[in-house]
Amino acid sequence: MPGGSPAPILVAFGAGALFLGLVVGGIGLWIGVTLMVVTLLVWMREALRDYEHLESGQRLPAVIHEGPPPGVHMPGPSIRPLLGALGTAMLFGGLVVGGWFLVLAIVFLVYTLIGWLVDATAEYRKTVEADRTGHLENIPPRLLPVRTIQVFAVLFVLVGLNQLGVFPPTTATGGGSGAPGASAAPSGGGIPAGALPVVAKGFAFDTKSLEVAAAKPFVIYLENQDPPGTPHDVEIRSPTGSKLQGQPPVDGGASKAYEFTALEAGTYTFICSIHPIDAMTGTLTVK
Ligand SMILES: [Cu+2]
């Protein structure tokens, strides 16, 4: 048994800081990442010290049993826990990027969990059987689902690249998406006269403050430069944070003119209601 170590607790704090940073964004994210890395390094240093200690110590003669000792039952090896961990990681990634990547991650995780459940059920039956026979047998070894893993790996890469906007390469003629006309170029002559341009990119607005005249309707033209599957919107909120005006979001790669009705003079907030983070929040001054 290894000695006591504070490293796992430190790493738990590091992971907590990382998640908090993901929520807060901006500099908070970097602080979280730094804490996570530092705590992991602390753990690694300790693990290395343990390892060297083991190496230098006097070695006991190894006792090798043929299989587990009598009375001890070992279940067969299983790929399911590894796939479960992979699927969970993909799910978290999918929650960040959204779109089809999220759908694919959920399908992969469900596939893994169902397979795991099937195995667990079969093992349970063997246990019940052992009550009669007095001898617990393993379920037949499962073949590694190599083909399925390969298919999922290719799909994840393709969908990921697609959502990054890398694949398929965009051609000058456009189209190809099967939605002619609807996929008009986001930039260009689409901005209505007098509209306030706002660009959303990388889960951030390109401006932190806007100014409009009081008692006059106004238009905010939102250009969403994030990949398709990452919608954003513009919502106007009162100083107390309650929603005043809002419209449906615009998907990544598209633009939309958000027409708002007249506001009284004062200071308001414009915010993406889907990602109400600091980077997607700004001040709307009406005077
Ligand atoms: Cu957003």
mmCIF file of C-alpha atoms and ligand atoms in Angstrom:
data_model
loop_
_atom_site.group_PDB
_atom_site.id
_atom_site.type_symbol
_atom_site.label_atom_id
_atom_site.label_comp_id
_atom_site.label_asym_id
_atom_site.label_seq_id
_atom_site.Cartn_x
_atom_site.Cartn_y
_atom_site.Cartn_z
ATOM 1 C CA MET A 1 0.000 0.000 0.000
ATOM 2 C CA PRO A 2 1.410 3.417 -0.917
ATOM 3 C CA GLY A 3 1.605 6.087 1.751
ATOM 4 C CA GLY A 4 -0.874 8.917 2.148
ATOM 5 C CA SER A 5 -0.814 11.662 -0.462
ATOM 6 C CA PRO A 6 -2.527 15.040 -0.763
ATOM 7 C CA ALA A 7 -2.066 14.973 -4.572
ATOM 8 C CA PRO A 8 -5.514 13.543 -5.489
ATOM 9 C CA ILE A 9 -7.203 16.203 -3.353
ATOM 10 C CA LEU A 10 -5.083 18.933 -4.966
ATOM 11 C CA VAL A 11 -5.991 17.650 -8.437
ATOM 12 C CA ALA A 12 -9.650 17.622 -7.436
ATOM 13 C CA PHE A 13 -9.293 21.318 -6.584
ATOM 14 C CA GLY A 14 -7.504 21.836 -9.901
ATOM 15 C CA ALA A 15 -10.355 20.133 -11.749
ATOM 16 C CA GLY A 16 -12.838 22.272 -9.823
ATOM 17 C CA ALA A 17 -10.941 25.412 -10.832
ATOM 18 C CA LEU A 18 -10.924 24.242 -14.445
ATOM 19 C CA PHE A 19 -14.695 23.709 -14.518
ATOM 20 C CA LEU A 20 -15.231 27.063 -12.805
ATOM 21 C CA GLY A 21 -12.953 28.652 -15.405
ATOM 22 C CA LEU A 22 -15.037 27.075 -18.179
ATOM 23 C CA VAL A 23 -18.099 28.753 -16.708
ATOM 24 C CA VAL A 24 -16.510 32.146 -15.993
ATOM 25 C CA GLY A 25 -14.468 32.278 -19.199
ATOM 26 C CA GLY A 26 -11.806 34.811 -20.067
ATOM 27 C CA ILE A 27 -8.898 35.046 -17.628
ATOM 28 C CA GLY A 28 -10.724 32.691 -15.244
ATOM 29 C CA LEU A 29 -10.361 29.873 -17.759
ATOM 30 C CA TRP A 30 -6.604 30.383 -17.934
ATOM 31 C CA ILE A 31 -6.323 30.427 -14.152
ATOM 32 C CA GLY A 32 -8.319 27.180 -14.049
ATOM 33 C CA VAL A 33 -6.158 25.533 -16.699
ATOM 34 C CA THR A 34 -2.991 26.653 -14.901
ATOM 35 C CA LEU A 35 -4.167 25.284 -11.539
ATOM 36 C CA MET A 36 -5.152 21.986 -13.186
ATOM 37 C CA VAL A 37 -1.746 21.634 -14.862
ATOM 38 C CA VAL A 38 0.181 22.601 -11.719
ATOM 39 C CA THR A 39 -1.710 20.117 -9.534
ATOM 40 C CA LEU A 40 -1.192 17.379 -12.121
ATOM 41 C CA LEU A 41 2.528 18.147 -12.162
ATOM 42 C CA VAL A 42 2.604 17.851 -8.366
ATOM 43 C CA TRP A 43 0.949 14.444 -8.652
ATOM 44 C CA MET A 44 3.354 13.351 -11.383
ATOM 45 C CA ARG A 45 6.382 14.365 -9.302
ATOM 46 C CA GLU A 46 5.058 12.325 -6.403
ATOM 47 C CA ALA A 47 4.304 9.345 -8.633
ATOM 48 C CA LEU A 48 7.815 9.483 -10.065
ATOM 49 C CA ARG A 49 9.290 9.609 -6.577
ATOM 50 C CA ASP A 50 7.221 6.565 -5.605
ATOM 51 C CA TYR A 51 8.379 4.788 -8.711
ATOM 52 C CA GLU A 52 12.045 5.480 -8.085
ATOM 53 C CA HIS A 53 11.605 4.362 -4.505
ATOM 54 C CA LEU A 54 10.135 1.067 -5.717
ATOM 55 C CA GLU A 55 12.949 0.628 -8.187
ATOM 56 C CA SER A 56 15.730 1.189 -5.661
ATOM 57 C CA GLY A 57 14.169 -0.869 -2.914
ATOM 58 C CA GLN A 58 14.995 -4.464 -2.234
ATOM 59 C CA ARG A 59 12.925 -6.673 -4.471
ATOM 60 C CA LEU A 60 10.937 -9.497 -3.059
ATOM 61 C CA PRO A 61 10.811 -12.666 -5.113
ATOM 62 C CA ALA A 62 7.768 -12.532 -7.347
ATOM 63 C CA VAL A 63 5.099 -15.108 -6.678
ATOM 64 C CA ILE A 64 3.297 -16.071 -9.851
ATOM 65 C CA HIS A 65 0.053 -17.942 -9.564
ATOM 66 C CA GLU A 66 -1.532 -19.842 -12.377
ATOM 67 C CA GLY A 67 -4.773 -17.843 -12.344
ATOM 68 C CA PRO A 68 -6.310 -16.410 -9.180
ATOM 69 C CA PRO A 69 -5.954 -18.296 -5.885
ATOM 70 C CA PRO A 70 -8.713 -20.789 -5.049
ATOM 71 C CA GLY A 71 -11.938 -19.148 -3.959
ATOM 72 C CA VAL A 72 -11.136 -15.905 -5.762
ATOM 73 C CA HIS A 73 -13.086 -15.120 -8.911
ATOM 74 C CA MET A 74 -11.747 -12.705 -11.520
ATOM 75 C CA PRO A 75 -14.066 -11.387 -14.217
ATOM 76 C CA GLY A 76 -12.721 -11.387 -17.735
ATOM 77 C CA PRO A 77 -11.218 -8.271 -19.307
ATOM 78 C CA SER A 78 -13.615 -5.732 -20.773
ATOM 79 C CA ILE A 79 -13.199 -2.773 -23.095
ATOM 80 C CA ARG A 80 -16.437 -1.175 -21.810
ATOM 81 C CA PRO A 81 -14.963 1.005 -19.022
ATOM 82 C CA LEU A 82 -12.456 2.503 -21.447
ATOM 83 C CA LEU A 83 -15.178 3.162 -24.030
ATOM 84 C CA GLY A 84 -17.365 4.616 -21.294
ATOM 85 C CA ALA A 85 -14.616 7.050 -20.297
ATOM 86 C CA LEU A 86 -14.034 7.965 -23.950
ATOM 87 C CA GLY A 87 -17.764 8.459 -24.499
ATOM 88 C CA THR A 88 -18.014 10.672 -21.419
ATOM 89 C CA ALA A 89 -15.103 12.796 -22.631
ATOM 90 C CA MET A 90 -16.755 13.096 -26.043
ATOM 91 C CA LEU A 91 -20.034 14.035 -24.345
ATOM 92 C CA PHE A 92 -18.345 16.892 -22.468
ATOM 93 C CA GLY A 93 -16.703 18.022 -25.703
ATOM 94 C CA GLY A 94 -20.082 17.796 -27.424
ATOM 95 C CA LEU A 95 -21.687 19.908 -24.705
ATOM 96 C CA VAL A 96 -19.142 22.626 -25.478
ATOM 97 C CA VAL A 97 -19.303 22.607 -29.289
ATOM 98 C CA GLY A 98 -22.907 21.419 -29.664
ATOM 99 C CA GLY A 99 -24.439 20.398 -32.979
ATOM 100 C CA TRP A 100 -23.909 17.004 -34.559
ATOM 101 C CA PHE A 101 -20.795 16.360 -32.488
ATOM 102 C CA LEU A 102 -23.014 16.290 -29.402
ATOM 103 C CA VAL A 103 -25.487 13.960 -31.126
ATOM 104 C CA LEU A 104 -22.662 11.622 -32.165
ATOM 105 C CA ALA A 105 -21.199 11.663 -28.638
ATOM 106 C CA ILE A 106 -24.574 10.744 -27.146
ATOM 107 C CA VAL A 107 -25.010 7.894 -29.668
ATOM 108 C CA PHE A 108 -21.517 6.587 -28.873
ATOM 109 C CA LEU A 109 -22.093 6.757 -25.113
ATOM 110 C CA VAL A 110 -25.495 5.061 -25.401
ATOM 111 C CA TYR A 111 -23.958 2.322 -27.582
ATOM 112 C CA THR A 112 -21.244 1.761 -24.953
ATOM 113 C CA LEU A 113 -23.645 1.754 -22.022
ATOM 114 C CA ILE A 114 -26.048 -0.665 -23.707
ATOM 115 C CA GLY A 115 -23.154 -3.020 -24.477
ATOM 116 C CA TRP A 116 -22.020 -2.712 -20.869
ATOM 117 C CA LEU A 117 -25.524 -3.453 -19.629
ATOM 118 C CA VAL A 118 -25.734 -6.543 -21.862
ATOM 119 C CA ASP A 119 -22.416 -7.823 -20.456
ATOM 120 C CA ALA A 120 -23.466 -7.048 -16.890
ATOM 121 C CA THR A 121 -26.742 -8.907 -17.395
ATOM 122 C CA ALA A 122 -24.898 -11.939 -18.750
ATOM 123 C CA GLU A 123 -22.521 -11.850 -15.766
ATOM 124 C CA TYR A 124 -25.459 -11.620 -13.401
ATOM 125 C CA ARG A 125 -27.020 -14.720 -14.978
ATOM 126 C CA LYS A 126 -23.753 -16.601 -14.435
ATOM 127 C CA THR A 127 -23.826 -15.557 -10.781
ATOM 128 C CA VAL A 128 -27.361 -16.883 -10.380
ATOM 129 C CA GLU A 129 -26.257 -20.081 -12.124
ATOM 130 C CA ALA A 130 -23.349 -20.386 -9.680
ATOM 131 C CA ASP A 131 -25.833 -20.628 -6.836
ATOM 132 C CA ARG A 132 -26.948 -23.946 -8.334
ATOM 133 C CA THR A 133 -23.662 -25.304 -9.615
ATOM 134 C CA GLY A 134 -21.410 -23.955 -6.873
ATOM 135 C CA HIS A 135 -19.010 -22.789 -9.556
ATOM 136 C CA LEU A 136 -18.857 -19.265 -10.980
ATOM 137 C CA GLU A 137 -17.946 -19.078 -14.638
ATOM 138 C CA ASN A 138 -16.985 -16.083 -16.725
ATOM 139 C CA ILE A 139 -19.104 -14.955 -19.637
ATOM 140 C CA PRO A 140 -17.540 -15.822 -22.990
ATOM 141 C CA PRO A 141 -14.821 -13.275 -23.832
ATOM 142 C CA ARG A 142 -16.107 -10.442 -25.995
ATOM 143 C CA LEU A 143 -14.426 -9.609 -29.251
ATOM 144 C CA LEU A 144 -13.009 -6.104 -29.391
ATOM 145 C CA PRO A 145 -15.499 -4.051 -31.469
ATOM 146 C CA VAL A 146 -12.674 -2.783 -33.640
ATOM 147 C CA ARG A 147 -14.836 -2.031 -36.664
ATOM 148 C CA THR A 148 -17.375 -0.058 -34.622
ATOM 149 C CA ILE A 149 -14.634 1.953 -32.890
ATOM 150 C CA GLN A 150 -13.067 2.723 -36.269
ATOM 151 C CA VAL A 151 -16.398 3.895 -37.693
ATOM 152 C CA PHE A 152 -17.031 6.138 -34.681
ATOM 153 C CA ALA A 153 -13.473 7.515 -34.815
ATOM 154 C CA VAL A 154 -13.876 8.474 -38.494
ATOM 155 C CA LEU A 155 -17.306 10.006 -37.819
ATOM 156 C CA PHE A 156 -15.981 12.019 -34.869
ATOM 157 C CA VAL A 157 -13.099 13.379 -36.943
ATOM 158 C CA LEU A 158 -15.351 14.245 -39.908
ATOM 159 C CA VAL A 159 -18.049 15.897 -37.784
ATOM 160 C CA GLY A 160 -15.420 17.714 -35.697
ATOM 161 C CA LEU A 161 -13.652 19.066 -38.769
ATOM 162 C CA ASN A 162 -17.003 20.005 -40.272
ATOM 163 C CA GLN A 163 -17.943 22.009 -37.183
ATOM 164 C CA LEU A 164 -14.552 23.708 -37.203
ATOM 165 C CA GLY A 165 -15.349 24.788 -40.734
ATOM 166 C CA VAL A 166 -12.338 22.894 -42.123
ATOM 167 C CA PHE A 167 -14.308 20.188 -43.904
ATOM 168 C CA PRO A 168 -15.659 20.129 -46.525
ATOM 169 C CA PRO A 169 -13.521 22.887 -48.056
ATOM 170 C CA THR A 170 -15.722 25.781 -49.070
ATOM 171 C CA THR A 171 -15.724 26.579 -52.756
ATOM 172 C CA ALA A 172 -16.261 29.952 -54.302
ATOM 173 C CA THR A 173 -19.470 28.778 -55.965
ATOM 174 C CA GLY A 174 -20.908 27.822 -52.602
ATOM 175 C CA GLY A 175 -23.958 25.612 -52.435
ATOM 176 C CA GLY A 176 -23.549 21.901 -52.001
ATOM 177 C CA SER A 177 -25.449 21.976 -48.751
ATOM 178 C CA GLY A 178 -28.715 21.272 -50.543
ATOM 179 C CA ALA A 179 -30.203 24.536 -49.402
ATOM 180 C CA PRO A 180 -29.722 26.922 -52.296
ATOM 181 C CA GLY A 181 -30.533 30.505 -51.586
ATOM 182 C CA ALA A 182 -30.807 30.016 -47.861
ATOM 183 C CA SER A 183 -27.051 29.941 -47.430
ATOM 184 C CA ALA A 184 -26.434 33.493 -48.516
ATOM 185 C CA ALA A 185 -23.038 34.948 -47.751
ATOM 186 C CA PRO A 186 -23.058 36.226 -44.178
ATOM 187 C CA SER A 187 -21.009 39.279 -44.918
ATOM 188 C CA GLY A 188 -21.549 41.781 -47.647
ATOM 189 C CA GLY A 189 -24.523 43.881 -48.546
ATOM 190 C CA GLY A 190 -26.869 42.300 -46.011
ATOM 191 C CA ILE A 191 -26.517 44.955 -43.329
ATOM 192 C CA PRO A 192 -29.568 47.226 -43.211
ATOM 193 C CA ALA A 193 -28.835 50.942 -43.198
ATOM 194 C CA GLY A 194 -28.375 52.288 -39.674
ATOM 195 C CA ALA A 195 -28.011 48.850 -38.122
ATOM 196 C CA LEU A 196 -25.380 48.295 -35.462
ATOM 197 C CA PRO A 197 -23.047 45.496 -36.552
ATOM 198 C CA VAL A 198 -22.090 42.901 -33.954
ATOM 199 C CA VAL A 199 -19.928 39.882 -34.727
ATOM 200 C CA ALA A 200 -20.113 36.716 -32.616
ATOM 201 C CA LYS A 201 -17.016 34.591 -32.912
ATOM 202 C CA GLY A 202 -15.422 32.056 -30.571
ATOM 203 C CA PHE A 203 -18.289 32.495 -28.070
ATOM 204 C CA ALA A 204 -17.601 36.236 -27.821
ATOM 205 C CA PHE A 205 -19.096 39.453 -29.144
ATOM 206 C CA ASP A 206 -16.631 41.742 -30.886
ATOM 207 C CA THR A 207 -17.977 44.767 -29.024
ATOM 208 C CA LYS A 208 -18.700 45.452 -25.372
ATOM 209 C CA SER A 209 -20.767 48.607 -25.779
ATOM 210 C CA LEU A 210 -23.400 49.912 -28.157
ATOM 211 C CA GLU A 211 -25.223 53.229 -28.221
ATOM 212 C CA VAL A 212 -28.626 54.050 -29.681
ATOM 213 C CA ALA A 213 -30.994 56.982 -29.596
ATOM 214 C CA ALA A 214 -33.819 57.008 -27.086
ATOM 215 C CA ALA A 215 -37.439 56.501 -28.136
ATOM 216 C CA LYS A 216 -36.450 55.163 -31.534
ATOM 217 C CA PRO A 217 -36.567 51.599 -32.864
ATOM 218 C CA PHE A 218 -33.122 50.235 -33.656
ATOM 219 C CA VAL A 219 -31.522 47.248 -35.361
ATOM 220 C CA ILE A 220 -28.580 45.130 -34.250
ATOM 221 C CA TYR A 221 -27.129 43.108 -37.105
ATOM 222 C CA LEU A 222 -25.629 39.947 -35.639
ATOM 223 C CA GLU A 223 -23.075 38.117 -37.759
ATOM 224 C CA ASN A 224 -22.483 34.660 -36.277
ATOM 225 C CA GLN A 225 -19.019 33.563 -37.400
ATOM 226 C CA ASP A 226 -18.967 30.459 -35.247
ATOM 227 C CA PRO A 227 -19.395 27.100 -37.024
ATOM 228 C CA PRO A 228 -22.861 25.815 -37.869
ATOM 229 C CA GLY A 229 -24.442 24.206 -34.835
ATOM 230 C CA THR A 230 -23.374 27.062 -32.572
ATOM 231 C CA PRO A 231 -26.317 29.454 -32.393
ATOM 232 C CA HIS A 232 -26.168 32.898 -30.796
ATOM 233 C CA ASP A 233 -28.722 35.622 -30.257
ATOM 234 C CA VAL A 234 -29.025 39.164 -28.966
ATOM 235 C CA GLU A 235 -31.332 39.846 -26.066
ATOM 236 C CA ILE A 236 -31.941 43.192 -24.403
ATOM 237 C CA ARG A 237 -32.092 43.093 -20.630
ATOM 238 C CA SER A 238 -32.953 45.726 -18.061
ATOM 239 C CA PRO A 239 -30.343 46.905 -15.518
ATOM 240 C CA THR A 240 -31.870 44.399 -13.079
ATOM 241 C CA GLY A 241 -31.246 41.584 -15.561
ATOM 242 C CA SER A 242 -34.808 40.843 -16.628
ATOM 243 C CA LYS A 243 -35.483 40.130 -20.284
ATOM 244 C CA LEU A 244 -37.002 43.020 -22.204
ATOM 245 C CA GLN A 245 -36.743 42.015 -25.851
ATOM 246 C CA GLY A 246 -35.434 38.992 -27.661
ATOM 247 C CA GLN A 247 -35.735 36.992 -30.850
ATOM 248 C CA PRO A 248 -34.826 33.461 -31.963
ATOM 249 C CA PRO A 249 -31.101 32.748 -32.328
ATOM 250 C CA VAL A 250 -29.134 32.687 -35.556
ATOM 251 C CA ASP A 251 -27.065 29.621 -36.390
ATOM 252 C CA GLY A 252 -23.304 29.681 -36.935
ATOM 253 C CA GLY A 253 -22.278 30.918 -40.363
ATOM 254 C CA ALA A 254 -25.416 33.030 -40.768
ATOM 255 C CA SER A 255 -26.460 36.592 -39.979
ATOM 256 C CA LYS A 256 -29.641 38.181 -38.765
ATOM 257 C CA ALA A 257 -31.031 41.642 -38.226
ATOM 258 C CA TYR A 258 -32.437 41.917 -34.726
ATOM 259 C CA GLU A 259 -35.105 44.624 -34.790
ATOM 260 C CA PHE A 260 -35.886 46.123 -31.422
ATOM 261 C CA THR A 261 -38.597 48.558 -30.412
ATOM 262 C CA ALA A 262 -37.854 51.943 -28.883
ATOM 263 C CA LEU A 263 -36.358 52.110 -25.405
ATOM 264 C CA GLU A 264 -36.341 54.859 -22.821
ATOM 265 C CA ALA A 265 -33.036 56.556 -22.086
ATOM 266 C CA GLY A 266 -30.886 54.563 -19.739
ATOM 267 C CA THR A 267 -28.319 51.810 -19.528
ATOM 268 C CA TYR A 268 -29.258 48.311 -20.629
ATOM 269 C CA THR A 269 -27.511 45.038 -21.276
ATOM 270 C CA PHE A 270 -27.256 43.208 -24.586
ATOM 271 C CA ILE A 271 -26.463 39.558 -24.130
ATOM 272 C CA CYS A 272 -26.510 36.176 -25.841
ATOM 273 C CA SER A 273 -29.236 34.357 -23.919
ATOM 274 C CA ILE A 274 -27.781 30.977 -24.935
ATOM 275 C CA HIS A 275 -24.310 31.761 -23.591
ATOM 276 C CA PRO A 276 -24.850 34.410 -20.928
ATOM 277 C CA ILE A 277 -21.138 34.666 -20.213
ATOM 278 C CA ASP A 278 -19.017 37.746 -19.789
ATOM 279 C CA ALA A 279 -17.638 37.533 -23.340
ATOM 280 C CA MET A 280 -21.164 37.559 -24.784
ATOM 281 C CA THR A 281 -22.415 40.463 -22.682
ATOM 282 C CA GLY A 282 -22.224 44.180 -23.408
ATOM 283 C CA THR A 283 -23.661 47.504 -22.366
ATOM 284 C CA LEU A 284 -26.369 49.190 -24.434
ATOM 285 C CA THR A 285 -26.538 52.903 -23.759
ATOM 286 C CA VAL A 286 -29.759 54.590 -24.788
ATOM 287 C CA LYS A 287 -29.751 58.386 -24.821
HETATM 288 CU CU CU B 1 -24.022 32.762 -27.801
#
